[in-house]
């Protein structure tokens, strides 16, 4: 996969890409992430990427021409790229969207700045818009990094445990079950005894029960859409499979 990130703050993006799973995936050649400075495509000697809004008003607007020129450059000679504007007006970025993006060969993430972007960027230059939440940030760089982190960890070989993405929260529409590690007792807080039982069937029932109840209690929006099986209904009716105490 190739990903181009178009931004006026390339140092901010590049620095964050050198760590953890994303950094290792780049080093291993699983993904080619290129950070493009939009100022390099500005038409004037001051490398201007913003201007005052037509019709008046406060703030500055990201200009259309540097974005268009940068997009022309990063997509020249290659297959069509999926071009995404990171913007609070966009559709919700979800795990399902991330899986869809992970199947693409070439992504371009356009990071907005200032008061907003010239509307012609939305209308003519990008294929879609994505938002990571109903709040406003100072720019699209952090959302772009969120998308990159989420998508890259889904690429084959990015994680040491190939099956890990299938067990993540939202992978099957439910939140993930609780996790523990040693020490078994800390400040009087105990790891549930079932996790030391060696009985894999009991452990899986315990984990499934917590997945179901955690999603039901914390995310009713997900719970309403989740298709419960008959086995799930029986498990919920029976109550928690194990008491969280040390045997």
PDB file of C-alpha atoms in Angstrom:
ATOM      1  CA  UNK A   1       0.000   0.000   0.000  1.00  0.00           C
ATOM      2  CA  UNK A   2       1.038   3.576  -0.696  1.00  0.00           C
ATOM      3  CA  UNK A   3      -0.324   6.498   1.305  1.00  0.00           C
ATOM      4  CA  UNK A   4       0.320  10.164   0.548  1.00  0.00           C
ATOM      5  CA  UNK A   5      -0.460  12.671   3.306  1.00  0.00           C
ATOM      6  CA  UNK A   6      -0.927  16.253   2.074  1.00  0.00           C
ATOM      7  CA  UNK A   7      -0.305  18.780   4.837  1.00  0.00           C
ATOM      8  CA  UNK A   8       1.128  22.205   5.645  1.00  0.00           C
ATOM      9  CA  UNK A   9       2.779  20.662   8.735  1.00  0.00           C
ATOM     10  CA  UNK A  10       4.870  17.780   7.346  1.00  0.00           C
ATOM     11  CA  UNK A  11       7.176  17.631  10.384  1.00  0.00           C
ATOM     12  CA  UNK A  12       4.216  16.987  12.677  1.00  0.00           C
ATOM     13  CA  UNK A  13       3.075  14.007  10.613  1.00  0.00           C
ATOM     14  CA  UNK A  14       6.487  12.572   9.787  1.00  0.00           C
ATOM     15  CA  UNK A  15       7.601  12.558  13.407  1.00  0.00           C
ATOM     16  CA  UNK A  16       4.601  10.526  14.537  1.00  0.00           C
ATOM     17  CA  UNK A  17       5.086   7.921  11.798  1.00  0.00           C
ATOM     18  CA  UNK A  18       8.398   6.691  13.145  1.00  0.00           C
ATOM     19  CA  UNK A  19       7.086   4.815  16.160  1.00  0.00           C
ATOM     20  CA  UNK A  20       5.537   1.493  17.119  1.00  0.00           C
ATOM     21  CA  UNK A  21       3.558  -0.598  14.630  1.00  0.00           C
ATOM     22  CA  UNK A  22       3.406   2.120  11.975  1.00  0.00           C
ATOM     23  CA  UNK A  23       7.160   2.714  12.101  1.00  0.00           C
ATOM     24  CA  UNK A  24       7.935  -1.017  11.903  1.00  0.00           C
ATOM     25  CA  UNK A  25       5.491  -1.503   9.019  1.00  0.00           C
ATOM     26  CA  UNK A  26       7.243   1.265   7.079  1.00  0.00           C
ATOM     27  CA  UNK A  27      10.663  -0.217   7.788  1.00  0.00           C
ATOM     28  CA  UNK A  28       9.466  -3.655   6.671  1.00  0.00           C
ATOM     29  CA  UNK A  29       8.125  -2.266   3.402  1.00  0.00           C
ATOM     30  CA  UNK A  30       4.514  -3.163   4.166  1.00  0.00           C
ATOM     31  CA  UNK A  31       3.403   0.403   3.511  1.00  0.00           C
ATOM     32  CA  UNK A  32       4.951   3.355   1.703  1.00  0.00           C
ATOM     33  CA  UNK A  33       3.856   6.537   3.488  1.00  0.00           C
ATOM     34  CA  UNK A  34       4.890   9.789   1.844  1.00  0.00           C
ATOM     35  CA  UNK A  35       4.361  13.115   3.579  1.00  0.00           C
ATOM     36  CA  UNK A  36       3.800  15.922   1.080  1.00  0.00           C
ATOM     37  CA  UNK A  37       4.284  19.574   2.006  1.00  0.00           C
ATOM     38  CA  UNK A  38       1.467  21.538   0.396  1.00  0.00           C
ATOM     39  CA  UNK A  39       3.605  24.681   0.531  1.00  0.00           C
ATOM     40  CA  UNK A  40       5.854  23.127  -2.108  1.00  0.00           C
ATOM     41  CA  UNK A  41       2.926  23.410  -4.519  1.00  0.00           C
ATOM     42  CA  UNK A  42       1.985  27.017  -3.789  1.00  0.00           C
ATOM     43  CA  UNK A  43       2.198  29.349  -6.783  1.00  0.00           C
ATOM     44  CA  UNK A  44       3.798  32.363  -5.108  1.00  0.00           C
ATOM     45  CA  UNK A  45       7.228  32.977  -3.610  1.00  0.00           C
ATOM     46  CA  UNK A  46       5.768  33.155  -0.105  1.00  0.00           C
ATOM     47  CA  UNK A  47       4.415  29.590  -0.502  1.00  0.00           C
ATOM     48  CA  UNK A  48       0.922  30.698   0.488  1.00  0.00           C
ATOM     49  CA  UNK A  49      -1.658  27.992   1.120  1.00  0.00           C
ATOM     50  CA  UNK A  50      -4.459  30.110   2.612  1.00  0.00           C
ATOM     51  CA  UNK A  51      -6.403  33.271   1.804  1.00  0.00           C
ATOM     52  CA  UNK A  52      -9.294  35.346   3.131  1.00  0.00           C
ATOM     53  CA  UNK A  53     -12.843  34.036   2.554  1.00  0.00           C
ATOM     54  CA  UNK A  54     -14.780  35.320  -0.419  1.00  0.00           C
ATOM     55  CA  UNK A  55     -17.739  37.359   0.815  1.00  0.00           C
ATOM     56  CA  UNK A  56     -15.944  38.367   4.002  1.00  0.00           C
ATOM     57  CA  UNK A  57     -15.814  36.817   7.438  1.00  0.00           C
ATOM     58  CA  UNK A  58     -13.198  35.745   9.923  1.00  0.00           C
ATOM     59  CA  UNK A  59     -10.468  33.179   9.552  1.00  0.00           C
ATOM     60  CA  UNK A  60      -8.497  31.968   6.574  1.00  0.00           C
ATOM     61  CA  UNK A  61      -9.436  29.377   3.961  1.00  0.00           C
ATOM     62  CA  UNK A  62      -7.161  26.701   2.486  1.00  0.00           C
ATOM     63  CA  UNK A  63      -6.602  27.485  -1.179  1.00  0.00           C
ATOM     64  CA  UNK A  64      -7.689  25.075  -3.889  1.00  0.00           C
ATOM     65  CA  UNK A  65      -4.710  25.474  -6.244  1.00  0.00           C
ATOM     66  CA  UNK A  66      -1.904  24.082  -4.029  1.00  0.00           C
ATOM     67  CA  UNK A  67      -4.070  21.074  -3.179  1.00  0.00           C
ATOM     68  CA  UNK A  68      -4.901  20.474  -6.851  1.00  0.00           C
ATOM     69  CA  UNK A  69      -1.258  20.700  -7.895  1.00  0.00           C
ATOM     70  CA  UNK A  70      -0.137  18.345  -5.126  1.00  0.00           C
ATOM     71  CA  UNK A  71      -2.823  15.819  -6.031  1.00  0.00           C
ATOM     72  CA  UNK A  72      -1.806  15.974  -9.684  1.00  0.00           C
ATOM     73  CA  UNK A  73       1.766  15.203  -8.666  1.00  0.00           C
ATOM     74  CA  UNK A  74       1.102  12.285  -6.305  1.00  0.00           C
ATOM     75  CA  UNK A  75      -1.396  10.560  -8.614  1.00  0.00           C
ATOM     76  CA  UNK A  76       0.417  11.090 -11.932  1.00  0.00           C
ATOM     77  CA  UNK A  77       1.046   7.931 -13.903  1.00  0.00           C
ATOM     78  CA  UNK A  78      -0.560   5.594 -11.424  1.00  0.00           C
ATOM     79  CA  UNK A  79      -3.930   3.930 -10.881  1.00  0.00           C
ATOM     80  CA  UNK A  80      -6.757   6.069  -9.479  1.00  0.00           C
ATOM     81  CA  UNK A  81      -6.184   6.858  -5.817  1.00  0.00           C
ATOM     82  CA  UNK A  82      -8.811   6.975  -3.121  1.00  0.00           C
ATOM     83  CA  UNK A  83      -8.538  10.593  -2.048  1.00  0.00           C
ATOM     84  CA  UNK A  84      -9.894  11.544   1.358  1.00  0.00           C
ATOM     85  CA  UNK A  85     -10.332  14.952   2.961  1.00  0.00           C
ATOM     86  CA  UNK A  86     -10.032  14.786   6.744  1.00  0.00           C
ATOM     87  CA  UNK A  87     -12.864  17.048   7.832  1.00  0.00           C
ATOM     88  CA  UNK A  88     -15.438  17.198  10.677  1.00  0.00           C
ATOM     89  CA  UNK A  89     -18.212  17.341   8.059  1.00  0.00           C
ATOM     90  CA  UNK A  90     -17.199  13.942   6.675  1.00  0.00           C
ATOM     91  CA  UNK A  91     -18.658  10.527   7.259  1.00  0.00           C
ATOM     92  CA  UNK A  92     -17.763   8.680  10.438  1.00  0.00           C
ATOM     93  CA  UNK A  93     -14.485   6.792  10.442  1.00  0.00           C
ATOM     94  CA  UNK A  94     -15.182   3.320  11.823  1.00  0.00           C
ATOM     95  CA  UNK A  95     -13.441  -0.046  11.970  1.00  0.00           C
ATOM     96  CA  UNK A  96     -15.499  -1.124   8.985  1.00  0.00           C
ATOM     97  CA  UNK A  97     -14.268   1.862   6.983  1.00  0.00           C
ATOM     98  CA  UNK A  98     -10.704   1.086   8.082  1.00  0.00           C
ATOM     99  CA  UNK A  99     -10.997  -2.449   6.743  1.00  0.00           C
ATOM    100  CA  UNK A 100     -12.280  -1.104   3.472  1.00  0.00           C
ATOM    101  CA  UNK A 101      -9.381   1.333   3.205  1.00  0.00           C
ATOM    102  CA  UNK A 102      -6.851  -1.377   4.069  1.00  0.00           C
ATOM    103  CA  UNK A 103      -7.762  -3.146   0.827  1.00  0.00           C
ATOM    104  CA  UNK A 104      -6.776  -0.154  -1.308  1.00  0.00           C
ATOM    105  CA  UNK A 105      -3.488   0.150  -3.203  1.00  0.00           C
ATOM    106  CA  UNK A 106      -3.180   3.933  -2.963  1.00  0.00           C
ATOM    107  CA  UNK A 107      -4.684   6.342  -0.458  1.00  0.00           C
ATOM    108  CA  UNK A 108      -4.289  10.108  -0.355  1.00  0.00           C
ATOM    109  CA  UNK A 109      -5.190  11.909   2.874  1.00  0.00           C
ATOM    110  CA  UNK A 110      -5.713  15.657   2.571  1.00  0.00           C
ATOM    111  CA  UNK A 111      -5.288  17.531   5.857  1.00  0.00           C
ATOM    112  CA  UNK A 112      -7.372  20.682   6.101  1.00  0.00           C
ATOM    113  CA  UNK A 113      -6.269  23.698   8.137  1.00  0.00           C
ATOM    114  CA  UNK A 114      -7.369  27.195   9.051  1.00  0.00           C
ATOM    115  CA  UNK A 115     -11.092  28.050   9.083  1.00  0.00           C
ATOM    116  CA  UNK A 116     -11.812  25.453   6.427  1.00  0.00           C
ATOM    117  CA  UNK A 117     -11.040  24.459   2.858  1.00  0.00           C
ATOM    118  CA  UNK A 118     -12.142  25.941  -0.436  1.00  0.00           C
ATOM    119  CA  UNK A 119     -15.371  24.127  -1.307  1.00  0.00           C
ATOM    120  CA  UNK A 120     -13.983  23.180  -4.721  1.00  0.00           C
ATOM    121  CA  UNK A 121     -11.630  20.786  -2.955  1.00  0.00           C
ATOM    122  CA  UNK A 122     -14.659  18.854  -1.685  1.00  0.00           C
ATOM    123  CA  UNK A 123     -16.578  19.105  -4.929  1.00  0.00           C
ATOM    124  CA  UNK A 124     -13.883  18.250  -7.446  1.00  0.00           C
ATOM    125  CA  UNK A 125     -10.632  16.969  -5.930  1.00  0.00           C
ATOM    126  CA  UNK A 126     -11.455  14.335  -3.311  1.00  0.00           C
ATOM    127  CA  UNK A 127     -13.482  11.158  -3.543  1.00  0.00           C
ATOM    128  CA  UNK A 128     -14.805  11.375   0.011  1.00  0.00           C
ATOM    129  CA  UNK A 129     -14.523  13.027   3.420  1.00  0.00           C
ATOM    130  CA  UNK A 130     -13.927  11.370   6.781  1.00  0.00           C
ATOM    131  CA  UNK A 131     -14.350  12.549  10.363  1.00  0.00           C
ATOM    132  CA  UNK A 132     -12.962  10.858  13.479  1.00  0.00           C
ATOM    133  CA  UNK A 133     -15.599  12.415  15.728  1.00  0.00           C
ATOM    134  CA  UNK A 134     -18.074  15.179  16.327  1.00  0.00           C
ATOM    135  CA  UNK A 135     -15.593  17.809  17.428  1.00  0.00           C
ATOM    136  CA  UNK A 136     -13.334  20.333  15.709  1.00  0.00           C
ATOM    137  CA  UNK A 137      -9.533  20.175  15.729  1.00  0.00           C
ATOM    138  CA  UNK A 138      -7.121  22.799  14.461  1.00  0.00           C
ATOM    139  CA  UNK A 139      -6.245  20.692  11.448  1.00  0.00           C
ATOM    140  CA  UNK A 140      -6.534  17.341   9.739  1.00  0.00           C
ATOM    141  CA  UNK A 141      -3.109  16.029  10.719  1.00  0.00           C
ATOM    142  CA  UNK A 142      -4.183  14.225  13.900  1.00  0.00           C
ATOM    143  CA  UNK A 143      -7.210  12.640  12.186  1.00  0.00           C
ATOM    144  CA  UNK A 144      -4.958  11.531   9.313  1.00  0.00           C
ATOM    145  CA  UNK A 145      -2.617   9.884  11.806  1.00  0.00           C
ATOM    146  CA  UNK A 146      -5.573   8.142  13.442  1.00  0.00           C
ATOM    147  CA  UNK A 147      -6.636   6.773  10.059  1.00  0.00           C
ATOM    148  CA  UNK A 148      -3.079   5.696   9.233  1.00  0.00           C
ATOM    149  CA  UNK A 149      -2.590   3.888  12.544  1.00  0.00           C
ATOM    150  CA  UNK A 150      -5.928   2.111  12.280  1.00  0.00           C
ATOM    151  CA  UNK A 151      -5.477   1.063   8.649  1.00  0.00           C
ATOM    152  CA  UNK A 152      -1.814   0.044   8.784  1.00  0.00           C
ATOM    153  CA  UNK A 153      -2.306  -2.331  11.723  1.00  0.00           C
ATOM    154  CA  UNK A 154      -4.805  -4.218   9.542  1.00  0.00           C
ATOM    155  CA  UNK A 155      -2.244  -4.903   6.803  1.00  0.00           C
ATOM    156  CA  UNK A 156      -0.966  -8.493   6.678  1.00  0.00           C
ATOM    157  CA  UNK A 157       2.276  -8.756   8.619  1.00  0.00           C
ATOM    158  CA  UNK A 158       1.893  -5.486  10.522  1.00  0.00           C
ATOM    159  CA  UNK A 159       1.116  -7.196  13.836  1.00  0.00           C
ATOM    160  CA  UNK A 160       3.059  -9.990  15.472  1.00  0.00           C
ATOM    161  CA  UNK A 161      -0.216 -11.823  16.081  1.00  0.00           C
ATOM    162  CA  UNK A 162      -1.931 -12.147  12.710  1.00  0.00           C
ATOM    163  CA  UNK A 163      -5.283 -12.874  14.355  1.00  0.00           C
ATOM    164  CA  UNK A 164      -5.227  -9.841  16.649  1.00  0.00           C
ATOM    165  CA  UNK A 165      -7.344  -7.569  14.410  1.00  0.00           C
ATOM    166  CA  UNK A 166     -10.133 -10.147  14.456  1.00  0.00           C
ATOM    167  CA  UNK A 167     -10.324  -9.886  18.249  1.00  0.00           C
ATOM    168  CA  UNK A 168     -10.206  -6.103  18.502  1.00  0.00           C
ATOM    169  CA  UNK A 169     -13.107  -4.011  19.695  1.00  0.00           C
ATOM    170  CA  UNK A 170     -15.575  -3.400  16.836  1.00  0.00           C
ATOM    171  CA  UNK A 171     -14.090  -6.241  14.743  1.00  0.00           C
ATOM    172  CA  UNK A 172     -17.352  -8.189  15.023  1.00  0.00           C
ATOM    173  CA  UNK A 173     -19.569  -5.354  16.231  1.00  0.00           C
ATOM    174  CA  UNK A 174     -18.817  -5.801  19.938  1.00  0.00           C
ATOM    175  CA  UNK A 175     -16.384  -4.200  22.355  1.00  0.00           C
ATOM    176  CA  UNK A 176     -13.426  -6.286  23.433  1.00  0.00           C
ATOM    177  CA  UNK A 177     -13.418  -8.328  26.646  1.00  0.00           C
ATOM    178  CA  UNK A 178     -11.278  -7.315  29.667  1.00  0.00           C
ATOM    179  CA  UNK A 179      -7.568  -8.140  29.668  1.00  0.00           C
ATOM    180  CA  UNK A 180      -5.255  -8.890  32.591  1.00  0.00           C
ATOM    181  CA  UNK A 181      -1.607  -9.782  33.080  1.00  0.00           C
ATOM    182  CA  UNK A 182       0.643 -10.588  36.031  1.00  0.00           C
ATOM    183  CA  UNK A 183       0.943 -10.000  38.939  1.00  0.00           C
ATOM    184  CA  UNK A 184      -2.078 -12.058  39.856  1.00  0.00           C
ATOM    185  CA  UNK A 185      -2.728  -9.870  42.911  1.00  0.00           C
ATOM    186  CA  UNK A 186      -1.936  -6.147  43.060  1.00  0.00           C
ATOM    187  CA  UNK A 187      -3.054  -3.876  45.918  1.00  0.00           C
ATOM    188  CA  UNK A 188      -5.695  -6.446  46.704  1.00  0.00           C
ATOM    189  CA  UNK A 189      -7.090  -6.348  43.157  1.00  0.00           C
ATOM    190  CA  UNK A 190      -7.369  -9.884  41.837  1.00  0.00           C
ATOM    191  CA  UNK A 191      -7.200 -11.312  38.342  1.00  0.00           C
ATOM    192  CA  UNK A 192     -10.334 -13.435  37.747  1.00  0.00           C
ATOM    193  CA  UNK A 193      -9.561 -17.012  38.715  1.00  0.00           C
ATOM    194  CA  UNK A 194     -11.078 -18.416  35.530  1.00  0.00           C
ATOM    195  CA  UNK A 195      -8.171 -16.991  33.535  1.00  0.00           C
ATOM    196  CA  UNK A 196      -5.799 -19.295  35.404  1.00  0.00           C
ATOM    197  CA  UNK A 197      -8.047 -22.331  35.151  1.00  0.00           C
ATOM    198  CA  UNK A 198      -6.503 -23.769  31.994  1.00  0.00           C
ATOM    199  CA  UNK A 199     -10.035 -24.543  30.808  1.00  0.00           C
ATOM    200  CA  UNK A 200     -10.182 -22.809  27.425  1.00  0.00           C
ATOM    201  CA  UNK A 201     -13.902 -23.348  26.968  1.00  0.00           C
ATOM    202  CA  UNK A 202     -14.637 -21.684  30.332  1.00  0.00           C
ATOM    203  CA  UNK A 203     -12.273 -18.838  29.500  1.00  0.00           C
ATOM    204  CA  UNK A 204     -13.956 -18.254  26.155  1.00  0.00           C
ATOM    205  CA  UNK A 205     -17.410 -18.219  27.801  1.00  0.00           C
ATOM    206  CA  UNK A 206     -16.165 -15.700  30.362  1.00  0.00           C
ATOM    207  CA  UNK A 207     -14.692 -13.488  27.649  1.00  0.00           C
ATOM    208  CA  UNK A 208     -17.794 -13.711  25.491  1.00  0.00           C
ATOM    209  CA  UNK A 209     -20.067 -12.809  28.416  1.00  0.00           C
ATOM    210  CA  UNK A 210     -17.968  -9.723  29.136  1.00  0.00           C
ATOM    211  CA  UNK A 211     -17.945  -8.735  25.481  1.00  0.00           C
ATOM    212  CA  UNK A 212     -21.715  -8.883  25.393  1.00  0.00           C
ATOM    213  CA  UNK A 213     -22.395  -7.146  28.689  1.00  0.00           C
ATOM    214  CA  UNK A 214     -19.726  -4.486  28.187  1.00  0.00           C
ATOM    215  CA  UNK A 215     -21.159  -3.578  24.789  1.00  0.00           C
ATOM    216  CA  UNK A 216     -24.717  -3.612  26.146  1.00  0.00           C
ATOM    217  CA  UNK A 217     -23.828  -1.356  29.073  1.00  0.00           C
ATOM    218  CA  UNK A 218     -21.326   1.005  27.446  1.00  0.00           C
ATOM    219  CA  UNK A 219     -22.413   1.235  23.826  1.00  0.00           C
ATOM    220  CA  UNK A 220     -26.176   0.808  23.462  1.00  0.00           C
ATOM    221  CA  UNK A 221     -25.888   2.108  19.889  1.00  0.00           C
ATOM    222  CA  UNK A 222     -23.775  -0.920  18.957  1.00  0.00           C
ATOM    223  CA  UNK A 223     -25.919  -3.235  21.041  1.00  0.00           C
ATOM    224  CA  UNK A 224     -29.090  -2.293  19.206  1.00  0.00           C
ATOM    225  CA  UNK A 225     -27.565  -3.375  15.904  1.00  0.00           C
ATOM    226  CA  UNK A 226     -25.845  -6.540  17.074  1.00  0.00           C
ATOM    227  CA  UNK A 227     -27.479  -9.833  15.960  1.00  0.00           C
ATOM    228  CA  UNK A 228     -27.463 -11.981  19.098  1.00  0.00           C
ATOM    229  CA  UNK A 229     -27.274 -15.728  18.608  1.00  0.00           C
ATOM    230  CA  UNK A 230     -29.302 -18.162  20.679  1.00  0.00           C
ATOM    231  CA  UNK A 231     -26.090 -19.162  22.454  1.00  0.00           C
ATOM    232  CA  UNK A 232     -25.480 -15.504  23.329  1.00  0.00           C
ATOM    233  CA  UNK A 233     -28.972 -15.213  24.799  1.00  0.00           C
ATOM    234  CA  UNK A 234     -28.465 -18.317  26.931  1.00  0.00           C
ATOM    235  CA  UNK A 235     -25.097 -17.031  28.119  1.00  0.00           C
ATOM    236  CA  UNK A 236     -26.581 -13.700  29.163  1.00  0.00           C
ATOM    237  CA  UNK A 237     -29.490 -15.361  30.926  1.00  0.00           C
ATOM    238  CA  UNK A 238     -27.123 -17.582  32.926  1.00  0.00           C
ATOM    239  CA  UNK A 239     -25.150 -14.663  34.356  1.00  0.00           C
ATOM    240  CA  UNK A 240     -21.398 -14.174  34.710  1.00  0.00           C
ATOM    241  CA  UNK A 241     -19.651 -17.533  34.180  1.00  0.00           C
ATOM    242  CA  UNK A 242     -17.043 -17.015  36.899  1.00  0.00           C
ATOM    243  CA  UNK A 243     -16.721 -14.891  40.034  1.00  0.00           C
ATOM    244  CA  UNK A 244     -13.635 -12.631  39.791  1.00  0.00           C
ATOM    245  CA  UNK A 245     -11.844 -14.051  42.820  1.00  0.00           C
ATOM    246  CA  UNK A 246      -8.695 -16.092  43.279  1.00  0.00           C
ATOM    247  CA  UNK A 247      -9.347 -19.747  43.950  1.00  0.00           C
TER     248      UNK A 247
END
